[in-house]
Amino acid sequence: MFRKVLFRLHLSVAVAVGLFIVTMAATGAVIAGEDALMSLAERRRSVAVPEGLRRRPPDDLVAAAEKWGAEGGVPFTATSIEYGSRPDAAVQVHAGRDRRVFVNPWTGEVVGGGFPFLEGFFDGVRGWHRWLGVSGAEVRTGRAVTGAANVAFLFLLLTGPLLWIPRPVTRRTLAENLLVRRCARGPGRQLNLHLVIGIWSVAPLVLISATGVVMSYPAVGDRVYAVVGALMPGGAGVGEDVARTAPSTAVEARGDRVVPDGQGGLAGALAAAGATVPGWRGIVLAVPRPDDERMVAEVRTGRAGQPQKASVVTVDRGSGAVLSLKSFRDEPRSHRAQELLRHAHTGEYWGLAGQLMAGVFALATVAMAWTGFSVVLVMLRLRRSKRRFGARHPPAAKQ
C-alpha cells in the first residue's frame, strides 16, 4: 500500500513539473560547457611574446583600453584589469561586468573586444535556467517556479531510490536494475534505462538539487549556511580579518612574473600580489578611485569558480607595500559555506572536471525525464485500451 501511494505521488509530481525540470536540466548542461568554450574563444586573443621586451605598466593598458572605447564612440571606463599567468595571454581590461577589452601586455595594443554573441547566448541560457527566460516584473514569478521545481526534483530524487528497490530483493533483480538490459525492448527498455540512470545519478543530482533549493530560498539558505559552516574546519569568525606580512625584500622581475620593487600604483599592486601568492594563475586588480589609499587584488591559484583557491591582497597605493592577505580559510564560516554550496551546484568548486560532470548529470536528468514520460505514455495507452475493450466486451453475467 505504501509503495503504491508513493508511486502515485512520484508520478504526479513528475508529470506536474517535468517540463520545468527538463528546461532547467538542459540549460544547466549548456552552462556547464561555458567555461570550456570561453577559454577556447579567449585563446584566439593570445599574443606573441617578443624577446627582450618587458611588460607594459598596467596604467598604460588601462589607458589603451579607454582610448579604444572612446575612438569607437562608446565610452569605456575601466573598473578592473585581469592578468593571466601565461606569457602569451592578453590582459583583460573590464568595464563593469558586461564589457571587456583584450590588450597586448607587451606592446600596449588592443587586440580585440569581448565575444558579444557568445556571451549574450550564455546570458540568455542562464536567464532560462534561473527564471525561465522572462523579464521585468515577471522575473520574480519565474524564480518562484524554478524554486518550486527544485523542491519537486529533490522530492523525486529522494523517493526514486525507494521505488527502485526491486521485489523480491535478489542478486538477479538488483543486477537488472543496476545494469542496462540489452535484450529489453519497448516499454521495458525505457523503464530499465530510467531505473539505471536514476540510481547511478542520484547522489550527485541530490547535491545539485539541494544546493539549488538553498539558493532559491534565502531563508532556507541562511539556516543551511550556518549549519554547513559549523561543520567546516578552521577559519576565522564573523568580522575577523587575518593580516599577514608579505616579503619586504626587493626581487627582480623574472620572465612573465612580476615581484615587488618598491613602486606604487597599479604596477606596485600587481608586483606585490604576484610575489605574495606564488603559483598564481590569475590576478584581478580593482582600478582605484582617485581618493583611494588602498588597492585590492584577487589572486587565483585555480579557476574563477574555485573560491578555496583565491586570496585577496590589500596593498598600499603609494608604496606598494602589502597590508594584508586574506585567504578563503580566513573568511567567516557562513560565507565559506555559501561559496561552497553555490559553486558545488555548478561543479565549479572542483574545477573544469567538476563542471563537465555537472553537465553530464544534467543530461542524465533529461534522459530520465524522457524515459519516464515514455513509460507514462505507454501506461496511459494500455489503460485506454483496457477501457475500450471492456466497453465492447462487458463481462458475462453470472448464472
Coordinates of C-alpha atoms in Angstrom, one line a residue:
M1 CA 0.0 0.0 0.0
F2 CA 2.8 2.4 1.0
R3 CA 4.7 1.7 -2.2
K4 CA 1.5 2.3 -4.3
V5 CA 0.9 5.6 -2.7
L6 CA 4.5 6.7 -3.1
F7 CA 4.5 5.7 -6.7
R8 CA 1.4 7.8 -7.4
L9 CA 2.9 10.8 -5.6
H10 CA 6.2 10.3 -7.5
L11 CA 4.3 10.1 -10.8
S12 CA 2.0 13.0 -10.1
V13 CA 4.9 15.4 -9.2
A14 CA 6.9 14.3 -12.2
V15 CA 4.1 15.0 -14.6
A16 CA 3.3 18.3 -13.0
V17 CA 6.8 19.8 -13.0
G18 CA 8.6 17.6 -15.5
L19 CA 8.7 20.2 -18.3
F20 CA 10.3 22.8 -15.9
I21 CA 12.8 20.2 -14.7
V22 CA 13.8 19.3 -18.2
T23 CA 14.2 23.0 -19.1
M24 CA 16.5 23.7 -16.1
A25 CA 18.5 20.5 -16.7
A26 CA 19.0 21.2 -20.4
T27 CA 20.1 24.8 -19.8
G28 CA 22.3 23.6 -16.9
A29 CA 24.1 21.2 -19.3
V30 CA 24.7 24.1 -21.7
I31 CA 26.0 26.4 -18.9
A32 CA 28.4 23.6 -17.8
G33 CA 30.3 24.0 -21.1
E34 CA 30.5 27.8 -20.9
D35 CA 33.9 27.9 -19.2
A36 CA 35.5 25.5 -21.7
L37 CA 34.0 27.4 -24.7
M38 CA 35.0 30.8 -23.4
S39 CA 38.6 29.5 -22.7
L40 CA 38.8 28.4 -26.3
A41 CA 37.5 31.7 -27.6
E42 CA 40.0 33.6 -25.4
R43 CA 42.8 31.6 -26.9
R44 CA 42.1 33.5 -30.1
R45 CA 43.3 36.6 -28.3
S46 CA 46.7 35.2 -27.5
V47 CA 49.7 37.4 -28.3
A48 CA 53.2 36.8 -29.5
V49 CA 55.9 37.1 -26.8
P50 CA 58.8 39.3 -28.0
E51 CA 62.3 38.7 -26.8
G52 CA 64.0 41.3 -24.6
L53 CA 60.8 43.2 -24.1
R54 CA 59.2 43.8 -20.7
R55 CA 55.5 44.1 -19.9
R56 CA 53.9 47.5 -20.2
P57 CA 52.7 49.0 -16.9
P58 CA 49.0 48.4 -16.1
D59 CA 48.2 52.1 -16.3
D60 CA 49.3 52.0 -20.0
L61 CA 47.0 49.1 -20.7
V62 CA 44.1 50.8 -19.0
A63 CA 44.7 54.0 -21.0
A64 CA 44.9 52.0 -24.2
A65 CA 41.5 50.3 -23.5
E66 CA 39.8 53.5 -22.6
K67 CA 41.2 55.2 -25.7
W68 CA 40.0 52.3 -27.9
G69 CA 36.5 52.7 -26.4
A70 CA 36.5 56.5 -27.0
E71 CA 37.6 56.0 -30.6
G72 CA 34.8 53.6 -31.1
G73 CA 32.2 56.0 -29.9
V74 CA 31.4 54.0 -26.8
P75 CA 32.9 55.4 -23.6
F76 CA 34.9 52.8 -21.7
T77 CA 35.7 53.3 -18.0
A78 CA 38.0 50.6 -16.6
T79 CA 37.0 49.1 -13.3
S80 CA 39.4 46.2 -13.1
I81 CA 42.3 44.6 -15.0
E82 CA 42.9 40.9 -15.2
Y83 CA 46.3 39.1 -15.8
G84 CA 46.8 35.5 -16.7
S85 CA 50.0 33.6 -15.8
R86 CA 50.7 32.5 -19.4
P87 CA 53.2 34.8 -21.1
D88 CA 51.1 34.9 -24.3
A89 CA 47.8 35.7 -22.5
A90 CA 46.3 39.1 -23.4
V91 CA 45.4 41.2 -20.4
Q92 CA 41.7 41.8 -20.0
V93 CA 40.5 45.3 -19.0
H94 CA 37.0 45.2 -17.7
A95 CA 34.4 48.0 -17.6
G96 CA 31.8 46.7 -15.2
R97 CA 30.6 43.1 -15.6
D98 CA 29.5 43.2 -19.2
R99 CA 32.3 44.8 -21.2
R100 CA 36.0 43.9 -21.6
V101 CA 38.9 44.6 -23.9
F102 CA 41.9 42.4 -24.6
V103 CA 45.2 44.3 -24.6
N104 CA 48.7 43.1 -25.5
P105 CA 50.7 43.4 -22.3
W106 CA 54.0 43.6 -24.2
T107 CA 53.1 46.3 -26.8
G108 CA 50.0 48.0 -25.2
E109 CA 47.9 47.4 -28.4
V110 CA 44.3 46.4 -28.2
V111 CA 43.9 43.0 -29.8
G112 CA 40.1 42.9 -29.6
G113 CA 37.0 43.2 -27.5
G114 CA 34.9 40.6 -25.9
F115 CA 32.6 38.0 -27.5
P116 CA 29.2 39.6 -27.5
F117 CA 27.4 36.8 -29.4
L118 CA 28.8 34.0 -27.2
E119 CA 28.4 36.0 -24.0
G120 CA 24.9 37.0 -25.0
F121 CA 24.0 33.4 -25.7
F122 CA 25.1 32.2 -22.3
D123 CA 23.4 35.1 -20.6
G124 CA 20.2 34.1 -22.3
V125 CA 20.6 30.4 -21.3
R126 CA 21.3 31.5 -17.7
G127 CA 18.1 33.5 -17.8
W128 CA 16.1 30.4 -18.8
H129 CA 17.8 28.3 -16.1
R130 CA 17.2 30.8 -13.3
W131 CA 13.8 32.3 -14.2
L132 CA 12.6 30.6 -17.4
G133 CA 13.6 33.5 -19.7
V134 CA 11.1 36.0 -18.5
S135 CA 12.0 39.7 -17.9
G136 CA 10.9 42.7 -15.9
A137 CA 8.4 42.2 -13.1
E138 CA 7.8 38.5 -14.2
V139 CA 11.3 37.5 -13.1
R140 CA 10.0 37.1 -9.5
T141 CA 7.4 34.7 -10.7
G142 CA 9.9 32.8 -12.8
R143 CA 12.2 32.5 -9.8
A144 CA 9.3 31.1 -7.7
V145 CA 8.5 28.5 -10.4
T146 CA 12.2 27.3 -10.7
G147 CA 12.5 27.3 -6.9
A148 CA 9.4 25.0 -6.7
A149 CA 10.8 22.9 -9.5
N150 CA 14.0 22.4 -7.5
V151 CA 12.0 21.3 -4.4
A152 CA 9.9 18.9 -6.6
F153 CA 13.0 17.5 -8.2
L154 CA 14.6 16.9 -4.8
F155 CA 11.4 15.0 -3.8
L156 CA 11.6 12.8 -6.9
L157 CA 15.3 12.1 -6.2
L158 CA 14.6 11.1 -2.6
T159 CA 11.6 8.9 -3.4
G160 CA 13.0 7.4 -6.6
P161 CA 15.5 5.0 -4.8
L162 CA 12.7 3.7 -2.6
L163 CA 10.7 2.8 -5.7
W164 CA 13.8 1.5 -7.3
I165 CA 14.2 -1.3 -4.7
P166 CA 13.0 -4.5 -6.6
R167 CA 10.6 -7.1 -5.2
P168 CA 11.8 -9.6 -4.3
V169 CA 15.3 -8.4 -3.4
T170 CA 17.7 -10.9 -5.0
R171 CA 21.1 -10.7 -6.7
R172 CA 19.4 -11.1 -10.1
T173 CA 16.7 -8.4 -9.6
L174 CA 19.3 -5.9 -8.2
A175 CA 21.5 -6.5 -11.2
E176 CA 18.6 -5.9 -13.6
N177 CA 18.0 -2.5 -12.0
L178 CA 21.7 -1.6 -11.9
L179 CA 22.7 -2.6 -15.4
V180 CA 21.3 -1.8 -18.8
R181 CA 19.4 -4.9 -20.2
R182 CA 20.3 -5.0 -23.9
C183 CA 17.7 -7.6 -24.6
A184 CA 14.9 -5.4 -23.3
R185 CA 12.6 -3.8 -25.8
G186 CA 9.8 -1.3 -25.9
P187 CA 8.4 0.0 -22.5
G188 CA 10.6 -2.5 -20.6
R189 CA 13.7 -0.9 -22.1
Q190 CA 12.5 2.6 -21.3
L191 CA 11.8 1.6 -17.7
N192 CA 15.1 -0.2 -17.3
L193 CA 17.0 2.9 -18.6
H194 CA 15.0 5.2 -16.2
L195 CA 15.9 3.0 -13.2
V196 CA 19.6 2.5 -14.2
I197 CA 20.3 6.2 -15.0
G198 CA 18.4 7.3 -11.9
I199 CA 20.2 5.1 -9.4
W200 CA 23.7 5.9 -10.7
S201 CA 23.0 9.6 -10.8
V202 CA 21.0 10.1 -7.7
A203 CA 23.9 11.1 -5.3
P204 CA 25.3 14.0 -7.4
L205 CA 21.8 15.1 -8.5
V206 CA 20.7 15.3 -4.9
L207 CA 23.7 17.6 -4.3
I208 CA 22.9 19.7 -7.3
S209 CA 19.2 19.9 -6.5
A210 CA 19.6 20.6 -2.8
T211 CA 22.1 23.4 -3.4
G212 CA 19.6 24.8 -5.9
V213 CA 16.9 24.8 -3.2
V214 CA 19.2 26.6 -0.8
M215 CA 19.9 29.3 -3.4
S216 CA 16.2 29.6 -4.4
Y217 CA 15.1 30.3 -0.9
P218 CA 17.3 32.8 1.1
A219 CA 15.5 32.0 4.4
V220 CA 16.5 28.3 4.0
G221 CA 19.9 29.3 2.8
D222 CA 20.7 31.3 6.0
R223 CA 20.0 28.3 8.1
V224 CA 21.8 25.9 5.9
Y225 CA 24.9 28.1 5.7
A226 CA 25.1 28.3 9.4
V227 CA 24.9 24.5 9.8
V228 CA 27.4 23.7 7.0
G229 CA 29.7 26.5 8.2
A230 CA 29.8 25.0 11.7
L231 CA 31.0 21.7 10.1
M232 CA 33.8 23.2 8.1
P233 CA 37.2 23.0 9.6
G234 CA 39.3 26.1 10.7
G235 CA 38.7 29.6 9.5
A236 CA 38.0 33.0 11.1
G237 CA 35.0 34.0 13.0
V238 CA 32.5 36.7 11.9
G239 CA 34.2 40.0 11.5
E240 CA 37.7 38.7 11.9
D241 CA 40.4 39.5 9.4
V242 CA 43.8 37.8 9.2
A243 CA 46.7 40.1 8.2
R244 CA 50.0 38.7 7.2
T245 CA 53.2 40.4 6.4
A246 CA 54.5 39.9 2.8
P247 CA 58.1 39.6 1.9
S248 CA 59.7 43.0 2.0
T249 CA 62.9 42.2 0.0
A250 CA 63.0 43.5 -3.5
V251 CA 63.4 41.0 -6.2
E252 CA 63.9 41.5 -9.9
A253 CA 61.2 40.6 -12.4
R254 CA 61.6 37.2 -13.9
G255 CA 60.0 36.2 -17.2
D256 CA 56.3 36.7 -17.2
R257 CA 56.1 37.1 -13.4
V258 CA 56.4 40.4 -11.6
V259 CA 57.5 40.8 -8.0
P260 CA 57.8 43.8 -5.6
D261 CA 60.2 46.5 -6.4
G262 CA 59.0 49.3 -4.1
Q263 CA 56.8 51.1 -6.7
G264 CA 53.2 52.1 -6.0
G265 CA 50.0 52.3 -8.1
L266 CA 48.7 49.5 -10.2
A267 CA 52.2 48.3 -11.1
G268 CA 53.1 48.0 -7.4
A269 CA 49.9 46.2 -6.5
L270 CA 50.4 43.8 -9.4
A271 CA 54.0 43.1 -8.4
A272 CA 53.1 42.7 -4.7
A273 CA 50.2 40.4 -5.4
G274 CA 52.2 38.2 -7.7
A275 CA 55.0 37.8 -5.2
T276 CA 52.8 37.2 -2.2
V277 CA 50.9 34.3 -3.7
P278 CA 53.3 32.0 -5.6
G279 CA 52.0 29.8 -8.3
W280 CA 49.1 32.1 -9.3
R281 CA 47.0 31.5 -12.4
G282 CA 45.3 34.9 -12.5
I283 CA 45.3 38.3 -10.8
V284 CA 42.4 40.7 -10.9
L285 CA 43.3 44.3 -9.9
A286 CA 40.5 46.7 -9.0
V287 CA 41.2 50.0 -10.6
P288 CA 41.2 52.5 -7.7
R289 CA 39.2 55.7 -7.5
P290 CA 41.2 59.0 -7.1
D291 CA 40.8 59.2 -3.3
D292 CA 41.5 55.5 -2.6
E293 CA 44.6 54.9 -0.4
R294 CA 44.5 51.2 -0.7
M295 CA 44.3 48.8 -3.6
V296 CA 42.8 45.3 -3.7
A297 CA 43.9 42.4 -5.9
E298 CA 42.3 39.0 -6.1
V299 CA 44.9 36.3 -6.7
R300 CA 43.7 32.9 -8.0
T301 CA 45.7 29.7 -8.0
G302 CA 42.7 27.9 -9.5
R303 CA 39.8 28.7 -11.8
A304 CA 37.4 31.6 -11.4
G305 CA 34.8 29.3 -9.7
Q306 CA 37.1 27.9 -7.1
P307 CA 36.9 30.3 -4.1
Q308 CA 39.0 28.0 -2.0
K309 CA 41.9 28.7 -4.3
A310 CA 41.6 32.5 -4.2
S311 CA 43.1 35.1 -1.9
V312 CA 42.6 38.9 -1.5
V313 CA 45.8 41.0 -1.2
T314 CA 45.4 44.6 0.1
V315 CA 48.2 46.9 -1.0
D316 CA 49.2 50.4 0.0
R317 CA 48.7 52.6 -3.1
G318 CA 51.6 54.9 -2.5
S319 CA 54.4 52.4 -1.6
G320 CA 53.1 49.1 -3.0
A321 CA 53.6 47.5 0.5
V322 CA 51.3 44.6 1.3
L323 CA 48.9 45.5 4.1
S324 CA 47.1 42.2 4.5
L325 CA 46.5 38.8 2.8
K326 CA 43.1 37.2 3.3
S327 CA 42.6 33.6 2.1
F328 CA 39.4 31.6 1.8
R329 CA 40.1 30.0 5.2
D330 CA 40.2 33.4 6.7
E331 CA 36.6 34.1 5.7
P332 CA 33.7 33.7 8.2
R333 CA 32.4 30.1 8.2
S334 CA 28.9 31.0 6.9
H335 CA 30.4 32.9 3.9
R336 CA 32.7 29.9 3.1
A337 CA 29.6 27.6 3.3
Q338 CA 27.7 29.9 1.0
E339 CA 30.5 29.9 -1.6
L340 CA 31.0 26.2 -1.3
L341 CA 27.3 25.4 -1.9
R342 CA 27.0 28.0 -4.7
H343 CA 29.9 26.6 -6.7
A344 CA 29.1 23.0 -5.8
H345 CA 25.8 23.5 -7.6
T346 CA 27.6 24.2 -10.9
G347 CA 30.5 21.8 -10.2
E348 CA 32.9 24.8 -10.5
Y349 CA 34.2 24.1 -7.0
W350 CA 36.1 21.1 -8.4
G351 CA 37.4 22.8 -11.5
L352 CA 36.7 22.1 -15.1
A353 CA 36.2 18.4 -14.5
G354 CA 33.5 19.2 -11.9
Q355 CA 31.7 21.4 -14.4
L356 CA 31.8 18.8 -17.1
M357 CA 30.5 16.2 -14.7
A358 CA 27.7 18.5 -13.6
G359 CA 26.8 18.8 -17.3
V360 CA 26.8 15.0 -17.7
F361 CA 24.4 14.6 -14.8
A362 CA 22.2 17.4 -16.1
L363 CA 21.9 15.4 -19.4
A364 CA 21.2 12.3 -17.3
T365 CA 18.2 14.2 -15.9
V366 CA 16.9 14.9 -19.4
A367 CA 17.3 11.2 -20.2
M368 CA 15.4 10.2 -17.0
A369 CA 12.6 12.6 -17.9
W370 CA 12.4 11.3 -21.5
T371 CA 12.3 7.6 -20.4
G372 CA 9.9 8.4 -17.6
F373 CA 7.4 10.1 -19.8
S374 CA 7.7 7.3 -22.3
V375 CA 6.7 4.8 -19.7
V376 CA 3.8 7.1 -18.6
L377 CA 2.5 7.3 -22.2
V378 CA 2.6 3.6 -22.5
M379 CA 0.7 3.2 -19.3
L380 CA -2.0 5.6 -20.4
R381 CA -2.4 3.8 -23.8
L382 CA -2.8 0.5 -22.0
R383 CA -5.4 1.9 -19.6
R384 CA -7.3 3.4 -22.5
S385 CA -7.2 0.1 -24.4
K386 CA -8.5 -1.8 -21.4
R387 CA -11.4 0.7 -21.1
R388 CA -12.3 0.4 -24.8
F389 CA -12.0 -3.4 -24.6
G390 CA -14.2 -3.5 -21.5
A391 CA -16.8 -1.3 -23.1
R392 CA -17.0 -3.6 -26.2
H393 CA -16.9 -6.8 -24.3
P394 CA -18.7 -6.4 -21.0
P395 CA -18.1 -9.3 -18.6
A396 CA -20.7 -12.0 -18.8
A397 CA -23.4 -12.1 -16.2
K398 CA -23.1 -14.8 -13.6
Q399 CA -25.6 -17.6 -13.8

